[in-house]
Tab-separated table of C-alpha atoms in Angstrom:
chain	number	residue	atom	x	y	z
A	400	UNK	CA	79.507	152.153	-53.109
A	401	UNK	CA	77.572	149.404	-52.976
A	402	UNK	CA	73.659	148.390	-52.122
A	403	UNK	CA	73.081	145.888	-49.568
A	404	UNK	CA	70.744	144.893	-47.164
A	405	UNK	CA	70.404	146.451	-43.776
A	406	UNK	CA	70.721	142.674	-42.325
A	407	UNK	CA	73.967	142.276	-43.982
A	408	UNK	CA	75.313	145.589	-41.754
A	409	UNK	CA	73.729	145.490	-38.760
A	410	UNK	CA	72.133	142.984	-36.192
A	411	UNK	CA	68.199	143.815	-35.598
A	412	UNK	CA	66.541	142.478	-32.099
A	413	UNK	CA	63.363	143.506	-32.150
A	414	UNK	CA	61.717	144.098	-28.821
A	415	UNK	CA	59.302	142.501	-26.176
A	416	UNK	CA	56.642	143.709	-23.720
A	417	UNK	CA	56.525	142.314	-20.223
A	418	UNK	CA	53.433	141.896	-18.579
A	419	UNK	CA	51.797	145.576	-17.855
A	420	UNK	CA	51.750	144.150	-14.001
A	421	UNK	CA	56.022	144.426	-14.459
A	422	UNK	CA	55.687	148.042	-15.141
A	423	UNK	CA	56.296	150.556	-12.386
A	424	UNK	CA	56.943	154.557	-12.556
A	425	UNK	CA	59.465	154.025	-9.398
A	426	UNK	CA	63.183	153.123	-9.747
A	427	UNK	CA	64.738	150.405	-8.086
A	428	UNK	CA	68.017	148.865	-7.913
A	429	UNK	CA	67.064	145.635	-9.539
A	430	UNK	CA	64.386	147.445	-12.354
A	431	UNK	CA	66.084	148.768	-15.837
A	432	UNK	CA	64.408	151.823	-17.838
A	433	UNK	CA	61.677	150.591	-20.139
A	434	UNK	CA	60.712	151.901	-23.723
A	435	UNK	CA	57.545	150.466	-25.261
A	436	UNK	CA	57.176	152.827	-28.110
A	437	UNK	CA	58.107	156.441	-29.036
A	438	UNK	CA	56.126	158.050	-26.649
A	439	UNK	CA	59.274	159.056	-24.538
A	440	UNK	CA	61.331	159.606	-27.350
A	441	UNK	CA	63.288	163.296	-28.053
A	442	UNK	CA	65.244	165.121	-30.920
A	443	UNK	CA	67.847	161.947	-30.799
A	444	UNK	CA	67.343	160.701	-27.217
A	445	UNK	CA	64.757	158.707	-25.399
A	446	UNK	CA	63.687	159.932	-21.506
A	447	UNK	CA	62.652	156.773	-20.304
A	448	UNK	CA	59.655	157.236	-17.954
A	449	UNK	CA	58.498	153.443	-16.774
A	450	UNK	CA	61.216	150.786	-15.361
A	451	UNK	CA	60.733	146.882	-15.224
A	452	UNK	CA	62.483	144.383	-13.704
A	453	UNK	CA	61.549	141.683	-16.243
A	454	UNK	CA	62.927	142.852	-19.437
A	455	UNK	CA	62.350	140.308	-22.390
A	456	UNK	CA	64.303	142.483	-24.736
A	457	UNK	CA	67.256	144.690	-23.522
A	458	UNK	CA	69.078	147.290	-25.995
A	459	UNK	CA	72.657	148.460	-25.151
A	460	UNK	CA	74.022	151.616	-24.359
A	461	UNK	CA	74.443	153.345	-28.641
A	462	UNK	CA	71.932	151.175	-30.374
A	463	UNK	CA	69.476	152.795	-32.542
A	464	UNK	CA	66.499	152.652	-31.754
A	465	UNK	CA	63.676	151.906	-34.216
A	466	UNK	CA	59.981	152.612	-34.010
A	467	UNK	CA	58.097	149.460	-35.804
A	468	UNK	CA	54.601	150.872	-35.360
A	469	UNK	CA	53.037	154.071	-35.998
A	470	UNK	CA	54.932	156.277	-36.488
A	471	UNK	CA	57.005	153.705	-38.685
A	472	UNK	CA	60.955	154.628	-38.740
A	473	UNK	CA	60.980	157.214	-36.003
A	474	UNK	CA	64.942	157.065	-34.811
A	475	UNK	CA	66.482	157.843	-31.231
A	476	UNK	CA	69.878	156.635	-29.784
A	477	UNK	CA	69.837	154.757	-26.769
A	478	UNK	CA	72.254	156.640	-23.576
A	479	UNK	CA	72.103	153.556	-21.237
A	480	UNK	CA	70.854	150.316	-20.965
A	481	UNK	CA	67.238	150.010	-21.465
A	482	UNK	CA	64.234	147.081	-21.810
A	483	UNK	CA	62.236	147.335	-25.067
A	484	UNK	CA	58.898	146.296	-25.774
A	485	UNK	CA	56.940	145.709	-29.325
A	486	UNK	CA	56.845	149.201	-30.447
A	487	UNK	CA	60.826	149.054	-31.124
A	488	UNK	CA	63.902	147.240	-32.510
A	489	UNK	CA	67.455	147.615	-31.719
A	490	UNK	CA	69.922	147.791	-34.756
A	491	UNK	CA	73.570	147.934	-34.033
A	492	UNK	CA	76.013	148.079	-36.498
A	493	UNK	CA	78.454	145.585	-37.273
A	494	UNK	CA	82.220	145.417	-38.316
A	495	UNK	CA	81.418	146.904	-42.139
A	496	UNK	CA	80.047	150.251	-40.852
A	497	UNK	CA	79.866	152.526	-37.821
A	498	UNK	CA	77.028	152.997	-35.650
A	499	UNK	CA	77.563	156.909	-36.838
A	500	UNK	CA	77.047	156.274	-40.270
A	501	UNK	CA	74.066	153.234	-39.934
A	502	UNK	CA	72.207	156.320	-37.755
A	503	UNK	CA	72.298	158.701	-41.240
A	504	UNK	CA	71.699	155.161	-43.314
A	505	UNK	CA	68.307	154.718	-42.055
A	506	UNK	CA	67.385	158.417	-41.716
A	507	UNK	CA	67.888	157.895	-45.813
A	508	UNK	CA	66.314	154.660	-46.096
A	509	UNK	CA	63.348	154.355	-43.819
A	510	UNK	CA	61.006	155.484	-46.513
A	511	UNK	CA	61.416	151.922	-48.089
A	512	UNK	CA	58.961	151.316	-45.366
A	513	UNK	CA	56.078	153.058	-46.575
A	514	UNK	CA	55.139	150.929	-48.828
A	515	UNK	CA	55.049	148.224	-46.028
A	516	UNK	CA	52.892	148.845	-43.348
A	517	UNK	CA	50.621	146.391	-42.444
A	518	UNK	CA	47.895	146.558	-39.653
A	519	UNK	CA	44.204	147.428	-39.460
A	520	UNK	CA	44.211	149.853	-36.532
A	521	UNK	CA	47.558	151.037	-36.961
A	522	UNK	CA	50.589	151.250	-39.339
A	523	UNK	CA	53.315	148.155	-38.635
A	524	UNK	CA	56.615	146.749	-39.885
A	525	UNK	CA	57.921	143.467	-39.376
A	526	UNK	CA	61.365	142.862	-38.456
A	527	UNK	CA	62.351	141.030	-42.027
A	528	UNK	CA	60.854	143.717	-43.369
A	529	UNK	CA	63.308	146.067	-41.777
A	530	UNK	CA	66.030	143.813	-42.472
A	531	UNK	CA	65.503	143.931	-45.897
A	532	UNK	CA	66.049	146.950	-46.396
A	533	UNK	CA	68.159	148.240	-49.623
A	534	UNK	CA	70.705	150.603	-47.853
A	535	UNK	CA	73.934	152.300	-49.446
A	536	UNK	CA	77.461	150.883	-48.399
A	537	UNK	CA	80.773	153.224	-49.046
A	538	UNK	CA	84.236	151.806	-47.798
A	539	UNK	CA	85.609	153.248	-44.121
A	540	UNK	CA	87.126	156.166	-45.095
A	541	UNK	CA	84.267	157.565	-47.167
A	542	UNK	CA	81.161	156.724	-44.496
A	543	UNK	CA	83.781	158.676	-42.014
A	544	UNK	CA	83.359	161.641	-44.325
A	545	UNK	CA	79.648	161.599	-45.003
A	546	UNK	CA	79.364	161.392	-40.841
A	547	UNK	CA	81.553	164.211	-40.547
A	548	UNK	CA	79.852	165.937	-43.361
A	549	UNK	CA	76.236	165.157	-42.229
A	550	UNK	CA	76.626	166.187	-38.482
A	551	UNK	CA	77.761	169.624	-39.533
A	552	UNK	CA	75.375	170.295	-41.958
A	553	UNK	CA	72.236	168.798	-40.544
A	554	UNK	CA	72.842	169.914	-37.030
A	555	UNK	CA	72.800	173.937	-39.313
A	556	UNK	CA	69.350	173.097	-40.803
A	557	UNK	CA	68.474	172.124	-37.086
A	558	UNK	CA	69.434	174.878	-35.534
A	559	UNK	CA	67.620	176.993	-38.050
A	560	UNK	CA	64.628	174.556	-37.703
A	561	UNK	CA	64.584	175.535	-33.930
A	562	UNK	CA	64.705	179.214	-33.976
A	563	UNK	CA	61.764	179.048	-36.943
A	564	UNK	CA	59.594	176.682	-34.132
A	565	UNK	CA	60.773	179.259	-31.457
A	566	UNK	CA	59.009	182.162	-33.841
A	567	UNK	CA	55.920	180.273	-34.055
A	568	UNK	CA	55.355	179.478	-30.449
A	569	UNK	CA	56.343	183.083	-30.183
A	570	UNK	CA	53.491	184.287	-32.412
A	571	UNK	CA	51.140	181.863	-30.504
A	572	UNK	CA	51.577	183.355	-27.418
A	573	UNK	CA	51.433	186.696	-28.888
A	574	UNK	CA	48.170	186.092	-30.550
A	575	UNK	CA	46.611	184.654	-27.293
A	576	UNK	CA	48.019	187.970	-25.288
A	577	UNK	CA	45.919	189.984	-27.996
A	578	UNK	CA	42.661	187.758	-27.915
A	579	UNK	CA	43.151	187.966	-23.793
A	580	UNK	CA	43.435	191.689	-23.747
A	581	UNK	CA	40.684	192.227	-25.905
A	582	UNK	CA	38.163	189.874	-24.261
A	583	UNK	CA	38.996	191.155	-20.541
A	584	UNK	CA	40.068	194.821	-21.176
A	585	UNK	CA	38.132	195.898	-24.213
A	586	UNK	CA	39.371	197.500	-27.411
A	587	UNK	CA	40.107	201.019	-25.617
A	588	UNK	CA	43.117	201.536	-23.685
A	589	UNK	CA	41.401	204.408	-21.214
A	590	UNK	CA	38.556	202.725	-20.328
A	591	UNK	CA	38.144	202.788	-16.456
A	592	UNK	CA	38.544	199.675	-14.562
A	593	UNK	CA	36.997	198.083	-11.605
A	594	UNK	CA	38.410	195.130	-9.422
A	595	UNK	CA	36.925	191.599	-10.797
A	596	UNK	CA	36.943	189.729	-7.385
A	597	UNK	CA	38.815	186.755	-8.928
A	598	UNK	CA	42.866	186.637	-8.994
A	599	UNK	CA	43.193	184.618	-12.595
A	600	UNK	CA	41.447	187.685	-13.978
A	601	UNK	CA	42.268	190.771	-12.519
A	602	UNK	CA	40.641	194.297	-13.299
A	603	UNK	CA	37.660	194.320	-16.072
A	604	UNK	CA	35.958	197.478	-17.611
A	605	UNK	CA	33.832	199.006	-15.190
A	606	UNK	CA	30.575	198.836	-17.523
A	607	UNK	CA	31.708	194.434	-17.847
A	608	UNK	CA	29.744	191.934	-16.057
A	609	UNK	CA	31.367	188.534	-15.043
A	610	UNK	CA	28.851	185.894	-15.671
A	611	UNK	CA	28.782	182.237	-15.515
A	612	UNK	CA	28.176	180.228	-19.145
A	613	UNK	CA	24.904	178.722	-18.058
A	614	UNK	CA	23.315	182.028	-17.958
A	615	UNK	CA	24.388	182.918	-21.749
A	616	UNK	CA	22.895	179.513	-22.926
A	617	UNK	CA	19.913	177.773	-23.221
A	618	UNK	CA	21.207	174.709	-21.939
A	619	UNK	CA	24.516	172.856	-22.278
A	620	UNK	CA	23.628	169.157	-24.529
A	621	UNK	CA	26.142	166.315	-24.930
A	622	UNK	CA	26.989	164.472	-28.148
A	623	UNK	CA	25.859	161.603	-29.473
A	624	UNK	CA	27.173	158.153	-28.271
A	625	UNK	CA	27.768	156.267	-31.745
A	626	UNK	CA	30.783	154.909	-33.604
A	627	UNK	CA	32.214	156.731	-36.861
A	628	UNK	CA	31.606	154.080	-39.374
A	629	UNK	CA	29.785	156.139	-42.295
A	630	UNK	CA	31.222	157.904	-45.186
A	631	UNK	CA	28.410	158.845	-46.800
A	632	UNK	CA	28.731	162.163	-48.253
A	633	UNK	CA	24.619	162.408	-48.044
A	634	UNK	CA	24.855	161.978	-44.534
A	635	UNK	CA	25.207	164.728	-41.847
A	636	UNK	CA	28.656	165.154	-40.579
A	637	UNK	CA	29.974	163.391	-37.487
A	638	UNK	CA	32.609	166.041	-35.403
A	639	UNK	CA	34.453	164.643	-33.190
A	640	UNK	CA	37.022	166.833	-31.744
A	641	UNK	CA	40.120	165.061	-33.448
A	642	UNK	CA	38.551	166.270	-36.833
A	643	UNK	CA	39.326	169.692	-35.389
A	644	UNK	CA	42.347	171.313	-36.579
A	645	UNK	CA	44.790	173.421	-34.536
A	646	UNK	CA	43.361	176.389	-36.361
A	647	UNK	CA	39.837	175.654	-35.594
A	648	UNK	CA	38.923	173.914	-39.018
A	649	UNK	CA	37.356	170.591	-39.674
A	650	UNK	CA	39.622	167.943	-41.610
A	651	UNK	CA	38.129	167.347	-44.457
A	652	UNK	CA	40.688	164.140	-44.543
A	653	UNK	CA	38.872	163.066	-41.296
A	654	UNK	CA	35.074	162.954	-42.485
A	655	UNK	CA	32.622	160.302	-41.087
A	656	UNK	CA	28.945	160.520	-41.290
A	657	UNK	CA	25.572	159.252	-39.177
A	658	UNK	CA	22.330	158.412	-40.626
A	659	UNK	CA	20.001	161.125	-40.059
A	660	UNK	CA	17.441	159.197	-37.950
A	661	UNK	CA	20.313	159.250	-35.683
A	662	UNK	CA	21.865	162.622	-35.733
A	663	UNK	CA	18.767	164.626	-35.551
A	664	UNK	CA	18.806	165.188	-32.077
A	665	UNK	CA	22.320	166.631	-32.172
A	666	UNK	CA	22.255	168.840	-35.485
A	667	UNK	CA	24.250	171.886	-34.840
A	668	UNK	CA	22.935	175.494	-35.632
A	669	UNK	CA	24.836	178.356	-36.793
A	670	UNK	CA	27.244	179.403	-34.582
A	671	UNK	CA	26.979	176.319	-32.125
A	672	UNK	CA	30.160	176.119	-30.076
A	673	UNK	CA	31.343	172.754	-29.317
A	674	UNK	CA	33.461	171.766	-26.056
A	675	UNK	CA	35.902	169.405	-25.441
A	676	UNK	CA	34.756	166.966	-22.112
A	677	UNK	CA	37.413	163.862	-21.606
A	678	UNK	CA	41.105	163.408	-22.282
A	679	UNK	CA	44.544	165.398	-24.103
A	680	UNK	CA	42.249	167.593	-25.569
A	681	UNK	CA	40.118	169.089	-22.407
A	682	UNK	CA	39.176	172.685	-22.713
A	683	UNK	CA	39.123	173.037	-26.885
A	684	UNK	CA	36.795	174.361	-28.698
A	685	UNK	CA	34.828	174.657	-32.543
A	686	UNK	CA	32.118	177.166	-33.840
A	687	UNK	CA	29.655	175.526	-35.892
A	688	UNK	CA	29.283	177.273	-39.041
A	689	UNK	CA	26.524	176.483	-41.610
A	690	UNK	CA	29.915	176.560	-44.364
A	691	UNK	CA	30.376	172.818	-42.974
A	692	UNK	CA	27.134	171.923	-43.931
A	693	UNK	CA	24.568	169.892	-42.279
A	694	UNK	CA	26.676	167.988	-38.935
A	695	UNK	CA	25.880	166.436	-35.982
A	696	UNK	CA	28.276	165.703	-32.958
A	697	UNK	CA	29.913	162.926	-31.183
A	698	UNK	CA	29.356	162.170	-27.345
A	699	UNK	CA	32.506	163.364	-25.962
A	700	UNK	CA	31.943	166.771	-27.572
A	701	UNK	CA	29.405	169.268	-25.303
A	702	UNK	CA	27.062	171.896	-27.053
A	703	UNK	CA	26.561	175.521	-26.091
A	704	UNK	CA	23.900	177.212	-28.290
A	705	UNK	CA	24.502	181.289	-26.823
A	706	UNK	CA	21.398	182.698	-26.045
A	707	UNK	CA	20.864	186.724	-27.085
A	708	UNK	CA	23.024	187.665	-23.949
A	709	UNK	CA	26.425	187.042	-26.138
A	710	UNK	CA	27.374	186.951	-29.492
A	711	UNK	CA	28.367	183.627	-30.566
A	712	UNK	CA	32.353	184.699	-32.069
A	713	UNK	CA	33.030	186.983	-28.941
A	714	UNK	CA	32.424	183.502	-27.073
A	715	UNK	CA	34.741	181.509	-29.318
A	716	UNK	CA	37.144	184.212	-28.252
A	717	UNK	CA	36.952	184.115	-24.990
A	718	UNK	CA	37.307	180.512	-25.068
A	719	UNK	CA	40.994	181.162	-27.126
A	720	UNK	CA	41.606	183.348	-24.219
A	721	UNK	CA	43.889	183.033	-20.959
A	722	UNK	CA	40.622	183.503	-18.987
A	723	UNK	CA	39.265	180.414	-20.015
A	724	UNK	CA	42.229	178.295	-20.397
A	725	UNK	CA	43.277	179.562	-16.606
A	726	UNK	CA	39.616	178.036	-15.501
A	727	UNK	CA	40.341	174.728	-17.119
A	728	UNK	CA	43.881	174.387	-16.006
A	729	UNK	CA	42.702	175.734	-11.641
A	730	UNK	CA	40.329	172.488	-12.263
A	731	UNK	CA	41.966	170.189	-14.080
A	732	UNK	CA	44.697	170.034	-11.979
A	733	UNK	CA	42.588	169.592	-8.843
A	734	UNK	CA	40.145	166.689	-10.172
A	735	UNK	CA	41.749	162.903	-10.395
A	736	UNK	CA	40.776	162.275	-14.114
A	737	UNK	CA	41.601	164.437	-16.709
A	738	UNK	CA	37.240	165.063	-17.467
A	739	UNK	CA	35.397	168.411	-17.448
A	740	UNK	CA	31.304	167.986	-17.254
A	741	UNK	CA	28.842	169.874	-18.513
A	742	UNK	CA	28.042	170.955	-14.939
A	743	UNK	CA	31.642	172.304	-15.085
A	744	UNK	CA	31.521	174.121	-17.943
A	745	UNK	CA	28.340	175.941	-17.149
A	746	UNK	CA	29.487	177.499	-13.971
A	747	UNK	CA	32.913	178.385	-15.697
A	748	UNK	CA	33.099	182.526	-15.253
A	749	UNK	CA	32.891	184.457	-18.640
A	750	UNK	CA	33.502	188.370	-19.170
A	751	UNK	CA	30.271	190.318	-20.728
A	752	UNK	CA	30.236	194.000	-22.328
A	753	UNK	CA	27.294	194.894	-24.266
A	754	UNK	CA	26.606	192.950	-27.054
A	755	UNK	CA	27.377	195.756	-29.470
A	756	UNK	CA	30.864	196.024	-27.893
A	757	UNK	CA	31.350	192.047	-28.314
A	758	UNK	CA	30.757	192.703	-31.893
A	759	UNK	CA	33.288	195.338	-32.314
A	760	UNK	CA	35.758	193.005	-30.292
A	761	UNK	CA	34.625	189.993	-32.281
A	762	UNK	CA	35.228	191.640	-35.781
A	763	UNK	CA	38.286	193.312	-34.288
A	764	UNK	CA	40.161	190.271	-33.661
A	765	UNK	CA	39.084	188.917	-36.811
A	766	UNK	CA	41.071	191.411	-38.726
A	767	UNK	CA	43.773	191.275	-36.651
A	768	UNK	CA	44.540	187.380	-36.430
A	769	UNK	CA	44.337	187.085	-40.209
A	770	UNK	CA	48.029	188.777	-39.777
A	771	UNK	CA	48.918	186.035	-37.201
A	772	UNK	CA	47.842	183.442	-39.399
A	773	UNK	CA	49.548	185.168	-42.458
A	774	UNK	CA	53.042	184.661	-40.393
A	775	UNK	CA	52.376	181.642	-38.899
A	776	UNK	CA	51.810	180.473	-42.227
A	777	UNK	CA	54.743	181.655	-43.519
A	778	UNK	CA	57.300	180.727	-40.945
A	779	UNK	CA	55.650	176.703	-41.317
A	780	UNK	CA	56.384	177.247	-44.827
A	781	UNK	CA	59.894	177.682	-44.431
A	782	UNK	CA	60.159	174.995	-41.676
A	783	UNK	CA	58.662	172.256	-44.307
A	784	UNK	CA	61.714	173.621	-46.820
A	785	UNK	CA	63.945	173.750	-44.573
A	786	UNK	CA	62.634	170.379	-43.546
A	787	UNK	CA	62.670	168.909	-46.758
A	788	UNK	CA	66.285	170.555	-47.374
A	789	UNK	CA	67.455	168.509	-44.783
A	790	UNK	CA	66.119	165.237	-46.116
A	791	UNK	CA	67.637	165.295	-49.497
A	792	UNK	CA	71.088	166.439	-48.034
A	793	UNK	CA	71.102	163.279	-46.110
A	794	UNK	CA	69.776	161.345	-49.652
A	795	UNK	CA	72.513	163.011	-51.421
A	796	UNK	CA	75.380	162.113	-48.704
A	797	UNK	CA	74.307	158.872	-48.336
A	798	UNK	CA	74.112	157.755	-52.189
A	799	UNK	CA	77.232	159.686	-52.914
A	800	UNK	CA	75.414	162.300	-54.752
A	801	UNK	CA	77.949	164.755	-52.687
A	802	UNK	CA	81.451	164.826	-53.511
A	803	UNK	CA	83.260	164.181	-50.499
């Protein structure tokens, strides 16, 4: 074996945007599929969504595909002819290797890169950079062997990987049946029902009111319209929903701050509930606790302070619930931007018990999801080893550490 660098094994074209204008979501017979980053990309292959009839760049029907900006060294083979733009290089493999074994070469060595990235607003490599890469070389006969040995053993760990992510999604959906049942039926199986009026919701308990969110606030208040450029700690907190984590936590990797002549019209109380208003992320939500100390919020965010009509964790609930999310999805899918207003929000149709029975609901589903969480935990643990299993079986393959 023998180190080398990747431009010594391979040829490297890196791609080219067309003008946005070129672009076009309809297939033609003179237009090619076009790949400008990794946004289309799958488990090993791309589903190319956009097609252009003025490709700069074109990659062939094999080559590997190679993500140059963030993510850096995200790999997918290419099934048929495509256009590339900036976000991706072509590498094919030349008459010392096989395209086979180049495609386990730079699963091994694309962590070189790390130490590379360049770019202010988001991670890039260049293609010498790329090029230079230090990669393992073993003579024909033993790069036929690590292929063979590394598509049966990595295509086990991915099977495993699968059934593991299967679990979780199963738990997820499990856990939002329980939060659903709870916050529409009530904790007690024989309670008598009575017909809701409204299809995505069915039967309620007969002693439940429906009623919309602007009656269980005191008003609905949107965030404030500044840019995150503080980091000072003695600041109050600036959320903005992408420091909210899929279990409801703030990052604490994500922290920015506003001066407090700024945020003091939008300091959040105890048990504030924040709302998600534009974009992806429509429809999620974050209770304000004290615990994060003093915060303020960001403009795309919308406050609900509950009034004494509903407890403030029986509303976070609901807002985990299929209730809710069915409300979101009936009006996203009718408006023409992805956008939900305050006004939209407040006449969004919530299910009320007594606020003694929230309270039992509220601190019931607190127990219970701490089991959730337990095995979500769990199973995400063993994903990551399974995950990191897989990485140092290709290491070991690929620098020979395997005897094959």
């Amino acid at each position: 074996m023998e180190s080398i660098r990747l431009k010594y094994i391979a040829k490297i074209d890196m791609g080219q945007s067309p003008s946005s204008s070129d672009y076009t979501t309809e297939n033609d017979e003179d237009g090619i599929p076009f790949l400008q980053g990794t946004a289309e990309f799958g488990e090993k292959y791309p589903t190319p969504v956009v097609y252009t009839t003025q490709a700069n760049k074109i990659a062939d029907e094999g080559d590997i595909l190679f993500s140059v900006r963030a993510p850096v060294g995200q790999i997918n083979i290419n099934k048929d002819k495509v256009g590339i733009g900036r976000g991706l290089c072509a590498i094919k493999a030349n008459n010392k290797t096989s395209q086979d074994y180049l495609w386990w070469v730079l699963h091994a060595s694309r962590g070189q890169l790390k130490l590379l990235e360049t770019g202010t607003t988001y991670a890039a490599v260049s293609v010498e950079d790329i090029s230079n890469m230090i990669v393992p070389l073993h003579e024909k006969s033993k790069q036929n062997k690590i292929v063979a040995y590394l598509d049966q053993e990595v295509a086990k760990i991915d099977a495993l990987i699968k059934k593991k992510i299967r679990l979780v999604e199963l738990l997820e959906e499990k856990k939002k049946a329980t939060i659903s049942q709870a916050v529409t039926k009530g904790l007690n199986p024989n309670v008598k029902l009575k017909p809701s009026g409204i299809d995505w919701l069915g039967d309620i308990p007969e002693h439940w009111e429906v009623v919309k969110l602007k009656y269980l606030t005191d008003g609905l208040k949107y965030g404030a319209n500044e840019a995150a450029e503080e980091d000072n700690p003695d600041f109050p907190r600036y959320i903005r929903i992408t420091d909210i984590d899929e279990n409801g936590n703030l990052k604490p990797e994500t922290f920015k701050s506003i001066p407090l002549e700024i945020a003091n019209d939008y300091i959040l109380e105890d048990g504030d509930i924040l709302f998600a208003r534009s974009g992806a992320t429509v429809g999620k939500t974050f209770r304000y606790t004290s615990n994060y100390g003093k915060s303020a919020y960001a403009g795309y965010l919308i406050r609900m302070r509950p009034n004494l009509k509903i407890d403030s964790k029986y509303m976070y609930y609901f807002t985990l619930s299929n209730s809710y999310w069915s409300q979101i999805y009936i009006d996203s899918i009718q408006a023409t931007i992805q956008n939900f207003s305050g006004d939209k929000y407040a006449n969004m149709l919530v299910t009320i018990p007594s606020i003694d029975e929230q309270l039992k609901i509220a601190e019931f589903l607190d127990n219970h999801l701490i089991q959730f969480t337990f095995l979500r935990d769990k199973i995400n643990n063993s994903i990551d080893l399974l995950t990191e299993k897989r990485t140092a079986i290709i290491s070991a393959a690929i620098n020979g550490e395997i005897n094959l």
